[in-house]
mmCIF file of C-alpha atoms in Angstrom:
data_model
loop_
_atom_site.group_PDB
_atom_site.id
_atom_site.type_symbol
_atom_site.label_atom_id
_atom_site.label_comp_id
_atom_site.label_asym_id
_atom_site.label_seq_id
_atom_site.Cartn_x
_atom_site.Cartn_y
_atom_site.Cartn_z
ATOM 1 C CA MET A 246 72.214 -133.894 99.775
ATOM 2 C CA LEU A 247 75.131 -135.466 97.918
ATOM 3 C CA SER A 248 75.670 -137.855 100.815
ATOM 4 C CA ILE A 249 73.507 -140.440 99.053
ATOM 5 C CA LEU A 250 76.261 -140.841 96.462
ATOM 6 C CA LYS A 251 78.192 -142.955 98.954
ATOM 7 C CA TYR A 252 75.687 -145.775 98.528
ATOM 8 C CA GLU A 253 76.611 -148.362 95.912
ATOM 9 C CA PHE A 254 73.018 -148.842 94.738
ATOM 10 C CA ILE A 255 72.727 -145.114 94.035
ATOM 11 C CA GLN A 256 76.007 -145.159 92.116
ATOM 12 C CA GLN A 257 74.788 -148.063 89.967
ATOM 13 C CA ALA A 258 71.432 -146.352 89.432
ATOM 14 C CA LEU A 259 73.182 -143.194 88.219
ATOM 15 C CA LEU A 260 75.359 -145.228 85.853
ATOM 16 C CA ALA A 261 72.225 -146.881 84.473
ATOM 17 C CA VAL A 262 70.683 -143.428 84.016
ATOM 18 C CA ILE A 263 73.717 -142.248 82.057
ATOM 19 C CA ALA A 264 73.546 -145.298 79.786
ATOM 20 C CA MET A 265 69.807 -145.015 79.138
ATOM 21 C CA SER A 266 70.053 -141.262 78.589
ATOM 22 C CA ILE A 267 72.529 -141.886 75.784
ATOM 23 C CA PHE A 268 70.354 -144.145 73.646
ATOM 24 C CA ALA A 269 66.716 -143.624 74.699
ATOM 25 C CA PRO A 270 66.344 -140.147 73.077
ATOM 26 C CA ILE A 271 67.984 -141.409 69.875
ATOM 27 C CA LEU A 272 65.425 -144.188 69.532
ATOM 28 C CA GLY A 273 62.623 -141.877 70.654
ATOM 29 C CA THR A 274 63.448 -139.222 68.074
ATOM 30 C CA PHE A 275 63.326 -141.658 65.168
ATOM 31 C CA LEU A 276 60.155 -143.301 66.502
ATOM 32 C CA ILE A 277 58.323 -139.990 66.846
ATOM 33 C CA LEU A 278 59.366 -138.690 63.436
ATOM 34 C CA ARG A 279 58.401 -142.007 61.835
ATOM 35 C CA ARG A 280 55.017 -141.737 63.595
ATOM 36 C CA GLN A 281 55.724 -144.934 65.496
ATOM 37 C CA SER A 282 55.570 -143.599 69.039
ATOM 38 C CA LEU A 283 53.363 -146.522 70.038
ATOM 39 C CA LEU A 284 56.030 -149.004 68.930
ATOM 40 C CA SER A 285 57.955 -148.657 72.191
ATOM 41 C CA ASP A 286 54.754 -149.081 74.187
ATOM 42 C CA THR A 287 53.758 -152.094 72.111
ATOM 43 C CA LEU A 288 57.124 -153.819 72.473
ATOM 44 C CA SER A 289 57.208 -153.117 76.197
ATOM 45 C CA HIS A 290 53.804 -154.792 76.582
ATOM 46 C CA VAL A 291 54.881 -157.688 74.375
ATOM 47 C CA SER A 292 57.939 -158.059 76.592
ATOM 48 C CA LEU A 293 55.620 -159.193 79.367
ATOM 49 C CA ALA A 294 54.965 -162.332 77.332
ATOM 50 C CA GLY A 295 58.717 -162.982 77.212
ATOM 51 C CA ILE A 296 59.019 -162.416 80.951
ATOM 52 C CA ALA A 297 56.112 -164.771 81.599
ATOM 53 C CA LEU A 298 57.607 -167.486 79.386
ATOM 54 C CA GLY A 299 60.984 -167.092 81.088
ATOM 55 C CA VAL A 300 59.433 -167.482 84.536
ATOM 56 C CA LEU A 301 57.369 -170.487 83.414
ATOM 57 C CA ILE A 302 60.242 -172.482 81.910
ATOM 58 C CA GLY A 303 62.865 -171.339 84.418
ATOM 59 C CA PHE A 304 64.850 -169.429 81.805
ATOM 60 C CA SER A 305 66.373 -165.965 82.205
ATOM 61 C CA PRO A 306 63.461 -163.510 81.817
ATOM 62 C CA THR A 307 65.788 -160.996 80.143
ATOM 63 C CA TYR A 308 66.955 -163.400 77.434
ATOM 64 C CA ALA A 309 63.435 -164.760 76.981
ATOM 65 C CA THR A 310 62.171 -161.203 76.606
ATOM 66 C CA ILE A 311 64.827 -160.328 74.035
ATOM 67 C CA THR A 312 63.880 -163.409 71.988
ATOM 68 C CA VAL A 313 60.149 -162.662 72.085
ATOM 69 C CA VAL A 314 60.620 -158.963 71.348
ATOM 70 C CA ILE A 315 62.829 -159.695 68.331
ATOM 71 C CA ILE A 316 60.134 -161.975 66.929
ATOM 72 C CA ALA A 317 57.513 -159.312 67.663
ATOM 73 C CA ALA A 318 59.599 -156.603 65.969
ATOM 74 C CA ILE A 319 59.884 -158.691 62.799
ATOM 75 C CA PHE A 320 56.162 -159.471 62.873
ATOM 76 C CA LEU A 321 55.368 -155.797 63.413
ATOM 77 C CA GLU A 322 57.266 -154.845 60.267
ATOM 78 C CA TYR A 323 55.291 -157.518 58.403
ATOM 79 C CA LEU A 324 52.051 -155.966 59.679
ATOM 80 C CA ARG A 325 53.332 -152.547 58.616
ATOM 81 C CA THR A 326 53.649 -153.760 55.024
ATOM 82 C CA ILE A 327 50.094 -155.149 55.114
ATOM 83 C CA TYR A 328 48.431 -152.165 56.775
ATOM 84 C CA LYS A 329 50.466 -149.330 55.265
ATOM 85 C CA ASN A 330 47.817 -146.717 55.905
ATOM 86 C CA PHE A 331 46.698 -148.140 59.256
ATOM 87 C CA MET A 332 49.922 -148.736 61.158
ATOM 88 C CA GLU A 333 48.204 -148.250 64.506
ATOM 89 C CA LEU A 334 46.126 -151.335 63.728
ATOM 90 C CA GLY A 335 49.245 -153.513 63.620
ATOM 91 C CA THR A 336 50.540 -152.156 66.915
ATOM 92 C CA ALA A 337 47.137 -152.646 68.558
ATOM 93 C CA ILE A 338 46.992 -156.272 67.365
ATOM 94 C CA LEU A 339 50.507 -156.994 68.610
ATOM 95 C CA MET A 340 49.971 -155.270 71.960
ATOM 96 C CA SER A 341 46.761 -157.198 72.620
ATOM 97 C CA THR A 342 48.402 -160.469 71.618
ATOM 98 C CA GLY A 343 51.393 -159.882 73.889
ATOM 99 C CA LEU A 344 49.259 -159.008 76.901
ATOM 100 C CA ALA A 345 46.945 -161.980 76.323
ATOM 101 C CA ILE A 346 49.868 -164.422 76.108
ATOM 102 C CA ALA A 347 51.453 -162.897 79.213
ATOM 103 C CA MET A 348 48.252 -163.235 81.247
ATOM 104 C CA VAL A 349 47.669 -166.837 80.177
ATOM 105 C CA VAL A 350 51.249 -167.933 80.838
ATOM 106 C CA MET A 351 51.525 -166.073 84.153
ATOM 107 C CA SER A 352 48.344 -167.788 85.348
ATOM 108 C CA LYS A 353 50.235 -171.079 85.043
ATOM 109 C CA THR A 354 53.178 -170.020 87.216
ATOM 110 C CA SER A 355 53.228 -170.209 90.985
ATOM 111 C CA SER A 356 55.286 -167.029 91.423
ATOM 112 C CA SER A 357 53.355 -164.944 88.930
ATOM 113 C CA SER A 358 52.414 -162.026 91.187
ATOM 114 C CA LEU A 359 55.950 -161.390 92.442
ATOM 115 C CA SER A 360 57.633 -161.727 89.064
ATOM 116 C CA LEU A 361 55.023 -159.737 87.176
ATOM 117 C CA GLU A 362 55.097 -156.836 89.636
ATOM 118 C CA GLN A 363 58.892 -156.779 89.549
ATOM 119 C CA TYR A 364 59.003 -156.398 85.781
ATOM 120 C CA LEU A 365 55.892 -154.257 85.428
ATOM 121 C CA PHE A 366 57.270 -151.421 87.526
ATOM 122 C CA GLY A 367 61.002 -152.168 87.662
ATOM 123 C CA SER A 368 63.428 -150.679 90.177
ATOM 124 C CA ILE A 369 66.361 -148.617 89.053
ATOM 125 C CA ILE A 370 67.903 -148.676 92.538
ATOM 126 C CA THR A 371 68.057 -152.469 92.700
ATOM 127 C CA ILE A 372 69.667 -153.256 89.358
ATOM 128 C CA ASN A 373 73.016 -155.040 89.460
ATOM 129 C CA ILE A 374 76.314 -154.239 87.808
ATOM 130 C CA ASN A 375 75.770 -156.782 85.017
ATOM 131 C CA GLN A 376 72.552 -155.024 84.030
ATOM 132 C CA VAL A 377 74.367 -151.679 84.061
ATOM 133 C CA ILE A 378 77.063 -153.096 81.777
ATOM 134 C CA SER A 379 74.381 -154.420 79.421
ATOM 135 C CA LEU A 380 72.843 -150.945 79.213
ATOM 136 C CA PHE A 381 76.186 -149.405 78.321
ATOM 137 C CA LEU A 382 76.800 -152.084 75.695
ATOM 138 C CA ILE A 383 73.474 -151.427 73.981
ATOM 139 C CA ALA A 384 74.180 -147.689 74.224
ATOM 140 C CA LEU A 385 77.492 -148.147 72.399
ATOM 141 C CA ILE A 386 75.859 -150.357 69.768
ATOM 142 C CA ILE A 387 73.081 -147.830 69.140
ATOM 143 C CA ILE A 388 75.540 -144.934 68.890
ATOM 144 C CA PHE A 389 77.762 -146.864 66.499
ATOM 145 C CA LEU A 390 74.887 -147.972 64.264
ATOM 146 C CA THR A 391 73.304 -144.512 64.305
ATOM 147 C CA ILE A 392 76.551 -142.921 63.124
ATOM 148 C CA LEU A 393 77.154 -145.674 60.561
ATOM 149 C CA PHE A 394 73.623 -145.639 59.118
ATOM 150 C CA PHE A 395 72.650 -142.063 59.906
ATOM 151 C CA ARG A 396 71.947 -141.063 56.298
ATOM 152 C CA PRO A 397 69.753 -144.094 55.445
ATOM 153 C CA LEU A 398 67.860 -143.683 58.735
ATOM 154 C CA TYR A 399 67.433 -139.961 58.142
ATOM 155 C CA ILE A 400 66.112 -140.443 54.606
ATOM 156 C CA MET A 401 63.866 -143.344 55.634
ATOM 157 C CA THR A 402 62.446 -141.271 58.487
ATOM 158 C CA PHE A 403 61.448 -138.284 56.367
ATOM 159 C CA ASP A 404 60.726 -139.727 52.934
ATOM 160 C CA GLU A 405 60.554 -143.431 52.117
ATOM 161 C CA HIS A 406 59.976 -142.648 48.431
ATOM 162 C CA ILE A 407 63.466 -141.104 48.183
ATOM 163 C CA SER A 408 64.822 -144.166 49.968
ATOM 164 C CA PHE A 409 63.371 -146.395 47.278
ATOM 165 C CA SER A 410 64.785 -144.210 44.511
ATOM 166 C CA GLU A 411 68.260 -144.387 46.074
ATOM 167 C CA GLY A 412 68.103 -148.169 46.308
ATOM 168 C CA LEU A 413 67.853 -148.367 50.103
ATOM 169 C CA ASN A 414 66.300 -151.509 51.545
ATOM 170 C CA ILE A 415 63.532 -149.905 53.587
ATOM 171 C CA LYS A 416 62.034 -153.139 54.880
ATOM 172 C CA LEU A 417 65.366 -154.490 56.147
ATOM 173 C CA THR A 418 66.411 -151.171 57.691
ATOM 174 C CA SER A 419 63.063 -150.730 59.397
ATOM 175 C CA THR A 420 63.080 -154.303 60.690
ATOM 176 C CA LEU A 421 66.595 -153.951 62.116
ATOM 177 C CA PHE A 422 65.617 -150.666 63.763
ATOM 178 C CA ASN A 423 62.576 -152.338 65.341
ATOM 179 C CA ILE A 424 64.728 -155.197 66.597
ATOM 180 C CA LEU A 425 67.308 -152.813 68.058
ATOM 181 C CA THR A 426 64.531 -150.865 69.790
ATOM 182 C CA GLY A 427 63.086 -154.099 71.157
ATOM 183 C CA VAL A 428 66.415 -155.273 72.563
ATOM 184 C CA ALA A 429 67.010 -151.869 74.171
ATOM 185 C CA ILE A 430 63.551 -151.981 75.766
ATOM 186 C CA SER A 431 64.201 -155.499 77.083
ATOM 187 C CA LEU A 432 67.373 -154.328 78.813
ATOM 188 C CA MET A 433 65.663 -151.218 80.221
ATOM 189 C CA ILE A 434 62.719 -153.056 81.768
ATOM 190 C CA PRO A 435 64.492 -154.256 84.973
ATOM 191 C CA ALA A 436 65.377 -150.610 85.682
ATOM 192 C CA VAL A 437 62.215 -148.707 84.749
ATOM 193 C CA GLY A 438 59.547 -151.372 84.256
ATOM 194 C CA ALA A 439 57.476 -152.437 81.265
ATOM 195 C CA LEU A 440 54.744 -149.900 82.008
ATOM 196 C CA LEU A 441 57.040 -146.877 82.056
ATOM 197 C CA VAL A 442 59.847 -147.716 79.617
ATOM 198 C CA SER A 443 57.981 -146.029 76.761
ATOM 199 C CA THR A 444 57.923 -142.804 78.768
ATOM 200 C CA ILE A 445 61.711 -142.753 79.090
ATOM 201 C CA ILE A 446 62.090 -143.249 75.342
ATOM 202 C CA ILE A 447 59.388 -140.924 74.041
ATOM 203 C CA LEU A 448 59.005 -137.975 76.443
ATOM 204 C CA PRO A 449 62.587 -136.579 76.413
ATOM 205 C CA ALA A 450 62.567 -136.693 72.616
ATOM 206 C CA SER A 451 59.115 -135.064 72.538
ATOM 207 C CA ILE A 452 60.321 -132.250 74.785
ATOM 208 C CA SER A 453 63.436 -131.785 72.675
ATOM 209 C CA LEU A 454 61.390 -131.542 69.485
ATOM 210 C CA THR A 455 59.581 -128.502 70.870
ATOM 211 C CA ILE A 456 62.746 -126.556 71.695
ATOM 212 C CA SER A 457 65.264 -127.642 69.034
ATOM 213 C CA LYS A 458 65.729 -126.205 65.565
ATOM 214 C CA ASN A 459 67.340 -129.063 63.645
ATOM 215 C CA PHE A 460 67.497 -132.831 63.674
ATOM 216 C CA LYS A 461 70.880 -133.281 65.345
ATOM 217 C CA SER A 462 70.092 -130.757 68.058
ATOM 218 C CA VAL A 463 66.902 -132.698 68.796
ATOM 219 C CA ILE A 464 68.984 -135.758 69.619
ATOM 220 C CA PHE A 465 71.584 -133.906 71.694
ATOM 221 C CA SER A 466 68.959 -131.883 73.580
ATOM 222 C CA GLY A 467 66.987 -135.054 74.204
ATOM 223 C CA ILE A 468 70.023 -136.722 75.751
ATOM 224 C CA ILE A 469 70.594 -133.778 78.105
ATOM 225 C CA ILE A 470 66.907 -133.582 79.063
ATOM 226 C CA CYS A 471 66.759 -137.319 79.656
ATOM 227 C CA LEU A 472 69.911 -137.296 81.792
ATOM 228 C CA LEU A 473 68.907 -134.332 83.961
ATOM 229 C CA GLY A 474 65.314 -135.529 84.367
ATOM 230 C CA MET A 475 66.310 -139.038 85.410
ATOM 231 C CA ILE A 476 68.992 -137.849 87.826
ATOM 232 C CA ALA A 477 66.503 -135.436 89.402
ATOM 233 C CA GLY A 478 64.009 -138.278 89.639
ATOM 234 C CA ILE A 479 66.437 -140.485 91.537
ATOM 235 C CA PHE A 480 67.289 -137.757 94.058
ATOM 236 C CA ILE A 481 63.666 -136.706 94.561
ATOM 237 C CA SER A 482 62.417 -140.293 94.885
ATOM 238 C CA TYR A 483 65.112 -141.068 97.467
ATOM 239 C CA TYR A 484 64.205 -138.178 99.765
ATOM 240 C CA ALA A 485 60.456 -138.239 99.076
ATOM 241 C CA GLU A 486 60.380 -142.053 99.406
ATOM 242 C CA THR A 487 58.486 -142.489 96.146
ATOM 243 C CA PRO A 488 59.008 -145.019 93.313
ATOM 244 C CA ALA A 489 61.924 -143.832 91.166
ATOM 245 C CA SER A 490 60.417 -144.718 87.781
ATOM 246 C CA ALA A 491 57.105 -143.036 88.547
ATOM 247 C CA THR A 492 58.897 -139.957 89.882
ATOM 248 C CA ILE A 493 61.021 -139.713 86.736
ATOM 249 C CA THR A 494 57.906 -140.022 84.578
ATOM 250 C CA LEU A 495 56.127 -137.221 86.465
ATOM 251 C CA ILE A 496 59.183 -134.983 86.067
ATOM 252 C CA PHE A 497 59.207 -135.482 82.292
ATOM 253 C CA ILE A 498 55.458 -134.903 82.059
ATOM 254 C CA THR A 499 55.785 -131.706 84.112
ATOM 255 C CA ILE A 500 58.583 -130.428 81.865
ATOM 256 C CA PHE A 501 56.589 -131.331 78.746
ATOM 257 C CA ILE A 502 53.482 -129.485 79.964
ATOM 258 C CA ALA A 503 55.471 -126.453 81.150
ATOM 259 C CA ILE A 504 57.332 -126.048 77.854
ATOM 260 C CA ASN A 505 54.211 -126.449 75.748
ATOM 261 C CA LEU A 506 52.285 -123.949 77.866
ATOM 262 C CA THR A 507 55.168 -121.487 77.613
ATOM 263 C CA ASN A 508 55.276 -121.879 73.835
ATOM 264 C CA LYS A 509 51.526 -121.292 73.561
ATOM 265 C CA ILE A 510 51.755 -118.152 75.693
ATOM 266 C CA LYS A 511 54.631 -116.848 73.571
ATOM 267 C CA HIS A 512 52.735 -117.647 70.392
ATOM 268 C CA LYS A 513 49.775 -115.605 71.612
ATOM 269 C CA GLY A 514 52.101 -112.719 72.329
ATOM 270 C CA VAL A 515 51.401 -112.557 76.051
ATOM 271 C CA ILE A 516 55.104 -112.607 76.878
#
């Protein structure tokens, strides 16, 4: 079974998994607790507009996506200040706008079907070493910033009123967090695809929240769950000849359902 490790593309895929497992649960935990789970999905859909623009003008789709997502993240924070009690409205507006722009721009490109499919679904086993390095760089940046700004992020996540009383700049912190999430999503898309990147960010953190007892353990458990689930997905997809990203997603969904069912049974006193 371990014979597949001799292949370079499998080695690079596993390295990418390690990198994404480090930072995805961190972002996912904060997004869930801030009730912004749809943010990752929104930014991943908006990223399609960046990909489309990159293909149209002959520019690197990754850099074009990063640029568009940063703009979208800033605009999303602006919408959040307008619709404080209806945050889902802002995300819905941004998601629809991103998809509409992507469809219009892609209709003007001759290679739209190939490029769109490539970035919609991604392929973790075809990413190159430069993309792996980029994932590790963003992982290091996220870890460093999380440690450096852990207290402001923690306070902002649980009670913005305390943040105001302590003089924290909520709008700036939230905007920077959105931008960082957007950049991370842009770098993940070649590996897992725009349609499934939100799953990698949200599901491991969601699973961890159901089994962990404190905030830090949620993050550490999420990292372990994400790592094991993605590695299992690569091995299973290789031997079952199924898409890696979809296989990984189904593994996380299965774990999520199994844990929640087990908790419900325990709560009812059956076991």
